[in-house]
Every structure is written in structure tokens, then in C-alpha cells.
Short mmCIF file of C-alpha atoms in Angstrom, two decimals:
data_model
loop_
_atom_site.label_atom_id
_atom_site.label_comp_id
_atom_site.label_asym_id
_atom_site.label_seq_id
_atom_site.Cartn_x
_atom_site.Cartn_y
_atom_site.Cartn_z
CA MET A 1 -26.20 -21.32 26.40
CA PRO A 2 -23.06 -19.80 24.85
CA TYR A 3 -22.95 -18.76 21.23
CA ALA A 4 -20.26 -17.81 18.71
CA VAL A 5 -20.48 -15.03 16.15
CA LEU A 6 -19.37 -15.63 12.57
CA ASN A 7 -18.34 -12.38 10.91
CA PRO A 8 -18.85 -12.29 7.11
CA ASP A 9 -17.05 -8.96 6.75
CA PRO A 10 -15.91 -8.84 3.09
CA CYS A 11 -12.84 -6.83 4.12
CA GLN A 12 -11.48 -9.83 6.02
CA LEU A 13 -8.65 -11.51 4.13
CA ALA A 14 -9.03 -14.95 5.72
CA PRO A 15 -11.74 -17.08 4.05
CA PRO A 16 -15.00 -17.21 6.02
CA PRO A 17 -16.01 -18.05 8.60
CA VAL A 18 -14.11 -15.87 11.07
CA ILE A 19 -14.65 -16.42 14.78
CA THR A 20 -14.94 -12.97 16.32
CA GLY A 21 -16.90 -13.18 19.54
CA HIS A 22 -18.61 -15.22 22.21
CA ARG A 23 -21.11 -14.25 24.89
CA ARG A 24 -21.67 -16.38 27.96
CA GLU A 25 -22.75 -16.02 31.56
CA ARG A 26 -19.35 -16.51 33.13
CA GLN A 27 -15.95 -14.99 32.47
CA GLU A 28 -13.48 -16.64 30.09
CA GLN A 29 -9.77 -15.91 30.18
CA GLY A 30 -7.08 -17.13 27.83
CA ARG A 31 -4.35 -16.27 25.40
CA GLY A 32 -5.39 -14.07 22.50
CA ARG A 33 -8.75 -13.05 24.03
CA ASN A 34 -9.95 -9.73 25.39
CA ALA A 35 -13.02 -9.61 27.66
CA GLU A 36 -15.28 -6.65 28.30
CA ARG A 37 -18.61 -6.40 30.13
CA GLY A 38 -21.42 -6.80 27.61
CA GLY A 39 -24.45 -6.56 29.88
CA GLU A 40 -25.65 -7.51 33.32
CA GLY A 41 -24.43 -11.02 34.05
CA ASP A 42 -22.85 -11.36 30.61
CA GLU A 43 -19.25 -11.46 29.47
CA VAL A 44 -18.19 -10.84 25.88
CA VAL A 45 -15.01 -12.57 24.74
CA TYR A 46 -13.37 -11.48 21.47
CA VAL A 47 -10.89 -13.81 19.83
CA ALA A 48 -7.88 -12.02 18.35
CA ALA A 49 -6.99 -14.91 16.01
CA THR A 50 -9.16 -16.01 13.08
CA ALA A 51 -10.15 -19.53 12.10
CA GLY A 52 -10.73 -19.90 8.36
CA ALA A 53 -12.80 -22.38 6.42
CA GLU A 54 -9.96 -24.88 5.90
CA VAL A 55 -9.17 -24.95 9.63
CA LEU A 56 -12.81 -25.57 10.55
CA ARG A 57 -13.27 -28.27 7.92
CA ALA A 58 -10.18 -30.09 9.20
CA ALA A 59 -11.77 -30.04 12.67
CA GLY A 60 -15.01 -31.57 11.35
CA LEU A 61 -17.01 -28.31 11.52
CA ASP A 62 -18.28 -28.22 7.95
CA TRP A 63 -21.71 -27.10 9.14
CA MET A 64 -20.15 -23.91 10.52
CA VAL A 65 -18.47 -23.19 7.19
CA LYS A 66 -21.80 -23.53 5.34
CA THR A 67 -23.56 -21.27 7.83
CA ALA A 68 -20.88 -18.59 7.51
CA ARG A 69 -20.93 -18.64 3.71
CA SER A 70 -24.71 -18.30 3.77
CA ALA A 71 -24.38 -15.32 6.13
CA SER A 72 -21.73 -13.81 3.86
CA ARG A 73 -24.07 -13.90 0.87
CA ARG A 74 -26.74 -12.11 2.91
CA SER A 75 -24.18 -9.68 4.45
CA THR A 76 -25.44 -10.55 7.91
CA ILE A 77 -23.86 -11.78 11.14
CA ALA A 78 -24.68 -15.36 12.13
CA ALA A 79 -24.98 -16.42 15.78
CA LEU A 80 -24.49 -20.13 16.51
CA ASP A 81 -25.66 -21.89 19.67
CA LEU A 82 -22.73 -23.92 20.99
CA THR A 83 -22.13 -26.25 23.85
CA ASP A 84 -19.35 -25.52 26.31
CA LYS A 85 -17.21 -28.22 24.71
CA GLN A 86 -17.73 -26.81 21.19
CA TRP A 87 -16.75 -23.35 22.40
CA CYS A 88 -13.62 -24.67 24.07
CA ASP A 89 -12.72 -26.53 20.85
CA LEU A 90 -13.11 -23.29 18.88
CA LEU A 91 -10.89 -21.42 21.29
CA GLN A 92 -8.20 -24.07 20.88
CA LEU A 93 -8.48 -23.79 17.10
CA ALA A 94 -8.13 -20.01 17.24
CA ASP A 95 -5.06 -20.30 19.48
CA GLN A 96 -3.46 -22.77 17.06
CA VAL A 97 -4.01 -20.68 13.93
CA GLN A 98 -0.72 -19.40 12.51
CA PRO A 99 -0.85 -15.87 11.06
CA PRO A 100 -0.08 -15.59 7.33
CA GLU A 101 3.55 -14.79 6.62
CA ASP A 102 2.74 -12.33 3.84
CA LEU A 103 0.83 -9.90 6.05
CA PRO A 104 2.12 -7.05 8.21
CA ALA A 105 2.37 -7.90 11.90
CA ALA A 106 2.96 -4.37 13.22
CA TRP A 107 1.94 -0.80 12.53
CA ASN A 108 4.79 0.90 10.66
CA ILE A 109 3.40 4.32 9.68
CA PRO A 110 4.76 7.10 11.95
CA PRO A 111 2.43 9.94 12.99
CA GLY A 112 2.78 12.98 10.76
CA ALA A 113 3.87 11.00 7.67
CA VAL A 114 2.05 11.16 4.32
CA VAL A 115 1.40 7.94 2.44
CA LYS A 116 -0.67 6.99 -0.59
CA ARG A 117 -4.07 5.75 0.50
CA SER A 118 -3.92 2.95 -2.04
CA ASP A 119 -0.69 1.76 -0.37
CA VAL A 120 -2.40 1.73 3.04
CA HIS A 121 -5.11 -0.59 1.75
CA ASP A 122 -2.70 -2.71 -0.31
CA VAL A 123 -0.66 -3.42 2.82
CA TYR A 124 -3.23 -3.38 5.62
CA GLY A 125 -6.44 -4.16 3.75
CA GLY A 126 -9.79 -2.44 4.10
CA ASN A 127 -12.12 -0.72 1.67
CA PRO A 128 -10.51 2.30 -0.06
CA THR A 129 -13.90 3.86 -0.84
CA ARG A 130 -15.14 4.05 2.75
CA ARG A 131 -14.64 6.81 5.30
CA VAL A 132 -14.39 4.24 8.13
CA GLY A 133 -13.91 0.49 8.25
CA ALA A 134 -11.88 -2.46 9.48
CA SER A 135 -8.31 -2.99 8.34
CA GLY A 136 -9.18 -6.46 7.06
CA ARG A 137 -5.60 -7.78 7.31
CA THR A 138 -4.61 -6.58 10.76
CA LEU A 139 -6.30 -5.83 14.06
CA ASN A 140 -6.89 -2.15 13.31
CA ALA A 141 -9.79 0.11 12.40
CA PHE A 142 -9.43 3.05 9.99
CA LEU A 143 -11.06 6.47 9.96
CA PHE A 144 -10.31 9.06 7.28
CA VAL A 145 -10.99 12.71 8.11
CA ASP A 146 -11.76 14.98 5.15
CA CYS A 147 -10.95 18.57 6.13
CA ASN A 148 -12.57 19.81 2.94
CA SER A 149 -15.99 18.72 4.20
CA ASP A 150 -18.28 21.53 5.18
CA GLY A 151 -21.69 22.04 6.72
CA LYS A 152 -23.01 19.25 8.91
CA LEU A 153 -20.12 16.94 8.01
CA ALA A 154 -17.29 19.37 8.78
CA PRO A 155 -14.88 17.93 11.39
CA ARG A 156 -14.27 20.08 14.45
CA TRP A 157 -12.92 19.98 17.98
CA GLU A 158 -15.14 20.20 21.03
CA GLY A 159 -12.64 20.57 23.81
CA SER A 160 -10.52 17.39 23.74
CA VAL A 161 -13.06 15.51 21.59
CA LEU A 162 -12.80 15.34 17.80
CA LEU A 163 -16.20 15.35 16.07
CA THR A 164 -15.95 13.80 12.63
CA PRO A 165 -18.42 11.95 10.37
CA GLY A 166 -18.55 8.19 10.07
CA GLN A 167 -19.91 6.21 7.11
CA GLY A 168 -23.31 7.03 5.64
CA GLN A 169 -25.80 4.15 5.98
CA TRP A 170 -29.44 3.30 5.62
CA GLY A 171 -31.74 0.87 7.41
CA ASP A 172 -32.35 0.28 11.08
CA SER A 173 -29.12 -1.47 12.14
CA VAL A 174 -25.67 0.07 12.48
CA SER A 175 -23.45 -0.81 9.50
CA LEU A 176 -20.36 -2.99 9.81
CA GLU A 177 -18.20 -0.02 8.79
CA ASN A 178 -19.43 2.17 11.64
CA LEU A 179 -19.31 -0.75 14.07
CA SER A 180 -15.62 -1.23 13.30
CA VAL A 181 -15.01 2.10 15.08
CA LEU A 182 -17.91 2.25 17.52
CA ALA A 183 -17.13 -1.23 18.89
CA HIS A 184 -13.34 -1.05 18.64
CA ARG A 185 -12.95 -1.21 22.43
CA GLN A 186 -14.92 -4.45 22.61
CA ARG A 187 -12.95 -5.85 19.65
CA GLY A 188 -9.69 -4.85 21.30
CA VAL A 189 -8.32 -2.97 18.26
CA PRO A 190 -7.00 0.62 17.91
CA VAL A 191 -8.55 3.25 15.66
CA ARG A 192 -6.02 4.70 13.20
CA VAL A 193 -7.05 8.18 12.04
CA PHE A 194 -5.84 9.74 8.78
CA LEU A 195 -6.24 13.19 7.29
CA ALA A 196 -7.32 12.56 3.69
CA ARG A 197 -6.60 14.71 0.65
CA ARG A 198 -7.21 13.25 -2.79
CA ALA A 199 -4.93 10.21 -3.30
CA GLU A 200 -2.82 10.94 -0.21
CA CYS A 201 -3.46 10.66 3.51
CA LEU A 202 -1.56 11.93 6.53
CA TYR A 203 -1.47 9.61 9.54
CA LEU A 204 -2.52 11.50 12.67
CA GLY A 205 -2.20 8.76 15.28
CA GLU A 206 -4.28 6.46 17.46
CA PHE A 207 -7.71 7.54 18.68
CA ALA A 208 -10.41 5.97 20.84
CA ILE A 209 -14.16 6.36 20.70
CA ASP A 210 -15.65 8.36 23.57
CA PRO A 211 -16.99 5.64 25.91
CA ASP A 212 -19.60 7.89 27.54
CA ARG A 213 -21.04 9.31 24.33
CA PRO A 214 -19.75 7.59 21.17
CA VAL A 215 -22.07 9.42 18.75
CA GLU A 216 -22.76 13.14 18.93
CA ARG A 217 -25.79 12.89 16.62
CA TRP A 218 -27.01 11.33 13.38
CA VAL A 219 -27.49 13.61 10.38
CA VAL A 220 -29.44 12.85 7.20
CA THR A 221 -27.11 13.21 4.22
CA GLY A 222 -29.20 11.83 1.35
CA LYS A 223 -31.76 9.32 0.12
CA ARG A 224 -31.53 5.76 -1.19
CA GLU A 225 -34.21 3.94 -3.13
CA GLY A 226 -35.02 0.34 -2.30
CA PRO A 227 -37.14 -2.31 -4.04
CA SER A 228 -40.72 -1.58 -5.11
CA PHE A 229 -43.77 -3.22 -3.55
CA ASP A 230 -47.22 -2.79 -5.08
CA ASN A 231 -45.88 -0.02 -7.32
CA HIS A 232 -44.59 1.87 -4.30
CA LYS A 233 -40.88 2.55 -3.99
CA ILE A 234 -39.23 2.27 -0.62
CA VAL A 235 -36.96 5.23 0.08
CA TRP A 236 -34.52 5.22 3.00
CA ASP A 237 -32.81 8.18 4.55
CA VAL A 238 -29.01 7.93 4.35
CA SER A 239 -27.84 8.79 7.87
CA THR A 240 -24.28 9.56 8.91
CA PRO A 241 -23.10 9.39 12.51
CA ILE A 242 -20.99 12.23 13.89
CA LEU A 243 -18.44 10.27 15.91
CA ARG A 244 -16.81 11.48 19.10
CA LEU A 245 -13.12 10.53 19.30
CA ARG A 246 -10.35 11.22 21.79
CA GLN A 247 -6.74 11.25 20.63
CA LEU A 248 -4.43 8.86 22.47
CA SER A 249 -1.16 9.51 20.64
CA GLY A 250 0.27 11.03 17.49
CA ALA A 251 0.25 14.42 15.78
CA PRO A 252 -2.25 17.26 16.39
CA VAL A 253 -5.21 17.34 14.03
CA PRO A 254 -5.43 20.43 11.78
CA THR A 255 -9.11 20.77 10.86
CA GLY A 256 -8.85 24.27 9.40
CA SER A 257 -6.52 23.55 6.47
CA THR A 258 -4.38 20.88 4.83
CA ASP A 259 -1.12 22.86 4.76
CA ARG A 260 0.56 20.11 6.77
CA PHE A 261 0.77 18.04 3.60
CA LYS A 262 3.38 20.45 2.21
CA GLU A 263 5.87 19.97 5.04
CA ALA A 264 5.11 16.37 6.00
CA PRO A 265 7.56 13.62 4.97
CA ARG A 266 6.28 11.17 2.38
CA ILE A 267 6.93 7.48 2.83
CA SER A 268 6.28 4.36 0.79
CA ILE A 269 4.98 1.18 2.42
CA ARG A 270 4.52 -2.35 1.16
CA VAL A 271 4.32 -5.88 2.46
CA HIS A 272 7.61 -7.62 3.29
CA PRO A 273 6.84 -11.34 3.71
CA VAL A 274 8.44 -12.89 6.76
CA SER A 275 9.89 -15.67 4.64
CA ASP A 276 11.42 -13.06 2.34
CA ARG A 277 13.39 -11.06 4.92
CA PRO A 278 17.05 -12.06 4.82
CA ALA A 279 18.36 -9.44 7.24
CA ALA A 280 17.90 -11.44 10.44
CA ALA A 281 19.42 -14.60 8.96
CA ILE A 282 22.37 -12.67 7.53
CA HIS A 283 23.05 -10.93 10.85
CA GLU A 284 22.97 -14.21 12.75
CA LEU A 285 25.34 -15.83 10.27
CA LEU A 286 27.82 -12.93 10.40
CA VAL A 287 27.88 -13.08 14.20
CA THR A 288 28.63 -16.80 13.99
CA LEU A 289 31.42 -16.28 11.47
CA GLU A 290 33.03 -13.58 13.60
CA ALA A 291 33.00 -15.84 16.65
CA ASP A 292 34.50 -18.83 14.84
CA PRO A 293 36.95 -18.05 11.95
CA VAL A 294 37.29 -21.78 11.19
CA ILE A 295 33.71 -21.81 9.94
CA ALA A 296 34.44 -18.84 7.69
CA LYS A 297 37.31 -20.71 5.99
CA SER A 298 35.14 -23.72 5.20
CA LEU A 299 32.13 -21.67 4.14
CA GLY A 300 33.56 -20.75 0.74
CA GLY A 301 33.25 -24.31 -0.52
CA LEU A 302 29.58 -24.64 0.43
CA SER A 303 26.59 -23.91 -1.78
CA GLU A 304 25.16 -21.90 1.11
CA ALA A 305 27.84 -19.28 0.44
CA GLN A 306 26.17 -18.53 -2.88
CA LEU A 307 22.85 -18.33 -1.09
CA LEU A 308 24.29 -15.82 1.37
CA ALA A 309 25.71 -13.71 -1.45
CA GLY A 310 22.34 -13.77 -3.17
CA LEU A 311 20.56 -12.72 0.02
CA VAL A 312 22.97 -9.86 0.62
CA GLN A 313 22.58 -8.61 -2.95
CA ARG A 314 18.81 -8.93 -2.77
CA ALA A 315 18.63 -7.05 0.54
CA ARG A 316 20.79 -4.25 -0.90
CA ARG A 317 18.63 -3.97 -4.01
CA GLU A 318 15.43 -3.96 -1.96
CA ALA A 319 16.88 -1.07 0.05
CA ASP A 320 17.79 0.73 -3.18
CA LEU A 321 14.23 0.40 -4.46
CA ASP A 322 12.81 1.67 -1.16
CA GLU A 323 15.06 4.73 -1.34
CA LEU A 324 14.04 5.39 -4.94
CA ARG A 325 10.34 5.02 -4.09
CA ALA A 326 10.64 7.50 -1.24
CA SER A 327 12.52 10.00 -3.41
CA VAL A 328 9.99 9.71 -6.22
CA ASP A 329 7.12 10.30 -3.78
CA ASP A 330 8.84 13.41 -2.39
CA LEU A 331 7.71 16.41 -4.43
CA THR A 332 10.91 18.31 -3.62
CA THR A 333 13.23 15.72 -5.20
CA SER A 334 15.20 17.17 -8.11
CA GLU A 335 16.60 15.52 -11.22
CA ALA A 336 20.08 15.63 -9.67
CA ASP A 337 18.82 13.83 -6.56
CA LEU A 338 17.28 11.06 -8.67
CA GLN A 339 20.47 10.77 -10.72
CA LYS A 340 22.57 10.22 -7.57
CA ILE A 341 20.30 7.37 -6.51
CA VAL A 342 19.88 5.67 -9.88
CA GLN A 343 23.55 5.76 -10.84
CA ASN A 344 24.25 3.36 -7.95
CA MET A 345 21.56 0.92 -9.04
CA THR A 346 21.99 0.53 -12.77
CA TRP A 347 20.73 -3.06 -12.41
CA ILE A 348 17.24 -1.53 -12.43
CA PHE A 349 17.45 -1.22 -16.24
CA GLY A 350 17.82 -4.98 -16.72
CA GLY A 351 20.46 -7.65 -17.07
CA GLU A 352 21.50 -6.75 -20.61
CA PHE A 353 23.89 -4.07 -19.31
CA LEU A 354 27.20 -4.36 -17.52
CA PRO A 355 27.38 -3.21 -13.87
CA GLY A 356 28.32 0.42 -13.29
CA THR A 357 28.37 3.27 -15.78
CA ALA A 358 30.66 4.61 -18.47
CA ARG A 359 31.79 8.23 -18.94
CA HIS A 360 29.06 10.87 -18.89
CA ASN A 361 30.79 13.43 -21.12
CA LEU A 362 31.52 11.54 -24.33
CA THR A 363 30.99 14.66 -26.43
CA PRO A 364 32.10 18.27 -25.76
CA ARG A 365 28.61 19.76 -25.81
CA ASP A 366 26.48 17.12 -24.05
CA GLN A 367 26.57 15.06 -20.90
CA LEU A 368 24.46 11.94 -20.39
CA ASP A 369 22.83 11.32 -17.02
CA LEU A 370 23.79 7.64 -17.24
CA SER A 371 25.94 5.80 -19.79
CA LEU A 372 25.33 2.05 -19.78
CA LEU A 373 27.37 -0.49 -21.71
CA ARG A 374 26.25 -3.77 -23.20
CA PRO A 375 28.65 -6.74 -23.12
CA ASP A 376 29.55 -6.09 -26.78
CA GLY A 377 30.73 -2.55 -25.93
CA THR A 378 27.80 -0.63 -27.45
CA LEU A 379 26.33 2.33 -25.61
CA HIS A 380 22.92 2.93 -24.07
CA GLY A 381 22.21 6.34 -22.57
CA VAL A 382 19.65 7.21 -19.89
CA GLU A 383 18.07 10.62 -19.44
CA LEU A 384 16.42 11.15 -16.02
CA LYS A 385 13.74 13.79 -15.49
CA ARG A 386 11.55 14.77 -12.57
CA ALA A 387 8.83 12.42 -11.36
CA HIS A 388 6.27 15.06 -10.41
CA ILE A 389 4.78 16.09 -13.77
CA LYS A 390 1.03 16.68 -13.86
CA ASN A 391 0.67 16.94 -17.65
CA LEU A 392 2.71 13.82 -18.45
CA VAL A 393 -0.29 12.70 -20.51
CA LYS A 394 -3.07 15.01 -21.64
CA VAL A 395 -6.28 14.92 -23.65
CA GLN A 396 -6.25 16.21 -27.21
CA ARG A 397 -9.66 16.12 -28.83
CA ASN A 398 -10.86 12.54 -28.33
CA HIS A 399 -7.46 10.97 -27.66
CA LEU A 400 -4.63 10.98 -25.15
CA ILE A 401 -1.16 12.19 -26.08
CA VAL A 402 2.07 12.75 -24.17
CA GLY A 403 2.57 16.22 -22.74
CA PRO A 404 5.09 18.92 -23.70
CA LYS A 405 7.60 17.90 -21.01
CA VAL A 406 7.80 14.44 -22.57
CA ASN A 407 8.35 15.81 -26.06
CA GLU A 408 11.05 18.13 -24.73
CA ALA A 409 12.88 15.25 -23.00
CA MET A 410 12.60 13.00 -26.05
CA GLY A 411 13.93 15.78 -28.28
CA GLN A 412 16.89 16.19 -25.94
CA ALA A 413 17.59 12.44 -26.13
CA MET A 414 17.45 12.47 -29.92
CA ASN A 415 19.92 15.35 -30.04
CA TYR A 416 22.29 13.28 -27.88
CA LEU A 417 22.08 10.44 -30.40
CA VAL A 418 22.79 12.78 -33.32
CA GLU A 419 25.89 14.09 -31.54
CA LEU A 420 27.05 10.54 -30.73
CA ASP A 421 26.57 9.42 -34.34
CA GLU A 422 28.58 12.34 -35.71
CA ARG A 423 31.47 11.73 -33.30
CA ARG A 424 31.34 7.96 -33.37
CA SER A 425 34.84 7.40 -34.75
CA GLN A 426 36.54 9.76 -32.29
CA ILE A 427 34.69 8.27 -29.29
CA LEU A 428 35.69 4.77 -30.38
CA VAL A 429 39.36 5.80 -30.55
CA ASP A 430 39.41 7.83 -27.34
CA PHE A 431 37.27 5.67 -25.08
CA GLY A 432 36.79 2.32 -26.82
CA ILE A 433 33.01 2.76 -26.82
CA ASP A 434 31.02 2.03 -29.96
CA CYS A 435 28.30 4.69 -30.37
CA ARG A 436 27.02 3.42 -33.72
CA ARG A 437 23.28 2.87 -33.38
CA ALA A 438 23.42 3.77 -29.71
CA SER A 439 20.03 3.88 -27.96
CA MET A 440 18.46 5.95 -25.21
CA THR A 441 15.90 5.57 -22.44
CA VAL A 442 14.04 8.56 -21.04
CA VAL A 443 12.64 8.13 -17.51
CA ILE A 444 10.10 10.81 -16.66
CA GLY A 445 6.98 11.25 -14.53
CA HIS A 446 4.85 8.98 -12.39
CA SER A 447 1.26 7.99 -13.10
CA ARG A 448 0.08 8.94 -9.60
CA PHE A 449 0.87 12.62 -10.23
CA VAL A 450 -1.08 12.82 -13.49
CA THR A 451 -4.43 14.54 -13.01
CA GLY A 452 -7.59 13.39 -14.77
CA VAL A 453 -5.99 10.26 -16.29
CA THR A 454 -5.82 6.76 -14.82
CA PRO A 455 -2.51 4.84 -14.52
CA THR A 456 -3.76 2.35 -17.12
CA GLU A 457 -4.40 5.17 -19.58
CA VAL A 458 -0.93 6.57 -18.91
CA ASP A 459 0.64 3.16 -19.66
CA GLU A 460 -1.40 2.74 -22.85
CA THR A 461 -0.51 6.22 -24.10
CA ILE A 462 3.22 5.67 -23.52
CA ARG A 463 3.05 2.21 -25.09
CA THR A 464 1.48 3.72 -28.21
CA TYR A 465 4.09 6.48 -28.23
CA ASN A 466 6.97 3.98 -27.97
CA SER A 467 5.59 1.86 -30.79
CA HIS A 468 6.49 4.67 -33.22
CA ARG A 469 10.02 5.18 -31.90
CA ASP A 470 13.15 3.24 -32.83
CA ARG A 471 16.24 4.25 -30.82
CA VAL A 472 14.62 6.20 -27.97
CA SER A 473 12.21 4.59 -25.50
CA LEU A 474 10.06 6.28 -22.87
CA THR A 475 9.14 4.96 -19.42
CA THR A 476 7.87 6.27 -16.09
CA TYR A 477 9.37 5.86 -12.63
CA ASP A 478 6.51 3.70 -11.40
CA ARG A 479 6.85 1.35 -14.36
CA LEU A 480 10.65 1.22 -13.93
CA ILE A 481 10.32 0.38 -10.21
CA GLU A 482 7.56 -2.19 -10.75
CA ASN A 483 9.59 -4.01 -13.41
CA ALA A 484 12.65 -4.04 -11.15
CA GLN A 485 10.62 -5.39 -8.22
CA ARG A 486 9.15 -8.10 -10.43
CA THR A 487 12.65 -9.10 -11.53
CA LEU A 488 13.78 -9.34 -7.90
CA ASN A 489 10.81 -11.52 -7.04
CA LEU A 490 11.47 -13.87 -9.98
CA THR A 491 15.18 -14.18 -9.24
CA ALA A 492 14.90 -14.73 -5.48
CA PRO A 493 17.42 -17.40 -4.37
CA GLU A 494 16.01 -20.79 -3.51
CA ARG A 495 16.04 -21.74 0.15
#
């Protein structure tokens, strides 16, 4: 009798149940399925696609949905006895499932690159608090190596095999987190290994579990108390497997130090929905226009021409934001580097300013990083500082205040305004720019670089600081980028 396995893994994005496997006495072959010998006379078939609750209900399989939800509440795996026809119907459903358009379809992190761990989980899913686990949104498994671990949990090489700890667990059965790596061959998914250091991780490449000896040993790393029975507490040992992994591709693993973080390039990743990628459509249209000039002449009178212009502008602005994100994440980026990028994307400060910039040297003694003009001709200056500032916000007694670098930048901005006010008449005559009641924005720091303070606390501290200021406002690079991205999403052209 064949049976299907319903996986209640909470890291899975698709609503339960998720069809993940099937064991039967004869071999199955088909699109989207990988088979591997499970035991004598058995064949295990793993379905690459997932069938969610809505798909199963539409097929009249409500009973399977209820069983899976019950298993999810108990954090167990449910096995269902199925007839051959029911199994064939499930395979057809899995083959017909269309992948979500707002999820990544490929692995886009190059070996040797450093990325924020939160970004990895935002894009690919998975639990950010676990050492190992399933991606949740893609067919990948993650393992994070902490080179600062010592003692029994210290990673090391044994010839060509990397010995590194898995996830601590208790109880008799192997946890779902450890199974995501130990059974990755049967699941048909790669293991992506990262070198972890605080909020960052360096992607090392693809690894595979040693098929002959997947676990070197189990080590006891703590205790966990369970429920009490008859006034006796149940105490479990927390055991951690030392996994044996072989590297298939990527960068060499430095287990002695984390100096590679200093030289490694830093990248920013995020989800690009398939329906929100104009590049392919634009390229196809341009090829068509080049081949037939008659179409180009008639295109100007169509509403689609406005759509094309909107798509081109949106694609350019998305590229600008990606470049700014990468520069902000790079610790070596200077103020001058950031100024070169931002001066070509003044739209990031909102629609109340005209495109482009005005003169930088309106006064003999000072030079503004950016000079923005409102439609009425009034001036708004922008002062750009470095993004990597650890003491952007600090604790003073029982409260949070902005750090000395912020006060220094704000003082500089206020001095600019004083100089502009004193020379207002001359600037109006010479350049036609009205500096009366001009305003300034100071962009400085990024919440991810602030130590000991959460991003929410950084935002609240700056919000409080701005509430007591009139002509000078303070913002961070992450808040500036997030606001610009939100504006792009709200103003996306209709299709």
C-alpha cells in the first residue's frame, strides 16, 4: 500500500499540507520527482512541487487538509495510506501547481560574497535563529558555520570532510532542522553553507552530506526540562550532531579566523517578483521597434508608450537603489562615493523637488553636497555623511540619544542655513534662488551598523530628535532607501 507524507514544516511558505514524499514497492518516474532507494524493495519518490490547502480542497481532498493541519499543530509528520489512483491524482496536482511569482526561482548569491543574514531569510525563507534548516521558499537547505565556536562544537577539517555542528535537539527522533541537511540527498536539494559572524554571513558554496557517515558523533550540549509527572520533572539532554560535509563548489572554508569578511564583497539581495520585472519586456519591444520603424512611428500615439516610459524609468530607479544599497553595505564607501551616487537620483528625496540639482557653492565659504529646488524656486540642501557609524544612537542614563557624529553633522547643516540667510539677497540676484527659510536634510548612518540598539529604537530616537527641530531634519540611509522603495511600489504603472 503506498502512502504520502504531509510535511507540517513551519518554515514552508505554502499553506499546509505540503506533499513531500511517497514510498511504494515499485519505481515511479515523472516530471518534478527524484527517486532514491529507501530500503530493500522500496522506492522513495520526492515531489519537487508543493500542493497547498487551496489546491487540495479544489480537488475534493478536504480530509487531507484537515489531517495536515492537525499534524502541524502537533509538529509531527503525518503518513496517509493512499490507493494507487489517489497517489497518481496527487502527482498530477503537484505537476500542475504554478510556483508563486513573488519568490526567487534561482540561487543568486555568489560564493565568497557577504550578505546580511536577515536578507537571506527575507528572500529565501527559513528560520534565522537556527544553525541549520530548510530554506522554506526554495528547494535549498541552509547550514551556518560559526567559526567563533570552541570546544566540542568547533568546526574543523578532517581531510576533505568538514566537521561542523548541526542544531541542538532533545527527544528520541531527529529534528526537522537536522533532517533538512541529513536527508537533503533524498529530498533532492543542495546544502548552502554560510560562514556566520554576527548579523552578516559569507556564502561558502554548495556542500553535500557524507553518504557513508553523515554524523561524526552526537555531543551533549545542555539540558531541557519537560513537563512534570507525579512531582517529578522530566529532563532531556540537548544533543547536537557533528555533521560530516563534503564541499562540492564554492570558496574554501576558513575555520581558523573570520578575516575573509574584511576583503569579501558585500551584496544586497531582495525579491524581484516575476510580474514586476520590466527588463525582458522592454528588450523584446526595442528589438521589434528596430526591426520595423513603421511601428515606432505609430507607437507615440498609443497609451502603451507611456507604459513603456514608466517601465524604463522604474527599471532605472530600481537599479539606482540597488547601487545605493550595495554602496551603503560596503564599509569602505566614503562620503564622496555616496554623493556621486545620490546626486544622480535626487528623486529619492520625494516628488516635491525638481529633477536635478542646483549649484553647490552658493556661498564663498560653504559647499552643499546637494542643492534641491522646489517648484517655487526655494532651496533645500542635503548633507550626506557616512553610513557606517556605530554610535549613531547611544544610551545616556535611562534614555537613548543621538551620538556625537549626528550632532556634528546637524551643527554643520545649521551653519549652512545661517550663511544662506545672511547672503540671501545676493544669492537671489546672482542665481535666482530664494534662500529665505531654506531647509536642510542630513542623511547619516544605518541602523544595521549600530551596536546594542535595535532598528526600531534607532527610528524612535531620530523621530524624537526631529520633533524638536524646525528647518533641519535627520534621516538614515536605510530609512531613505525604504521610503524610496515604497514610493516605487505605490507608483508602479498599471499593466
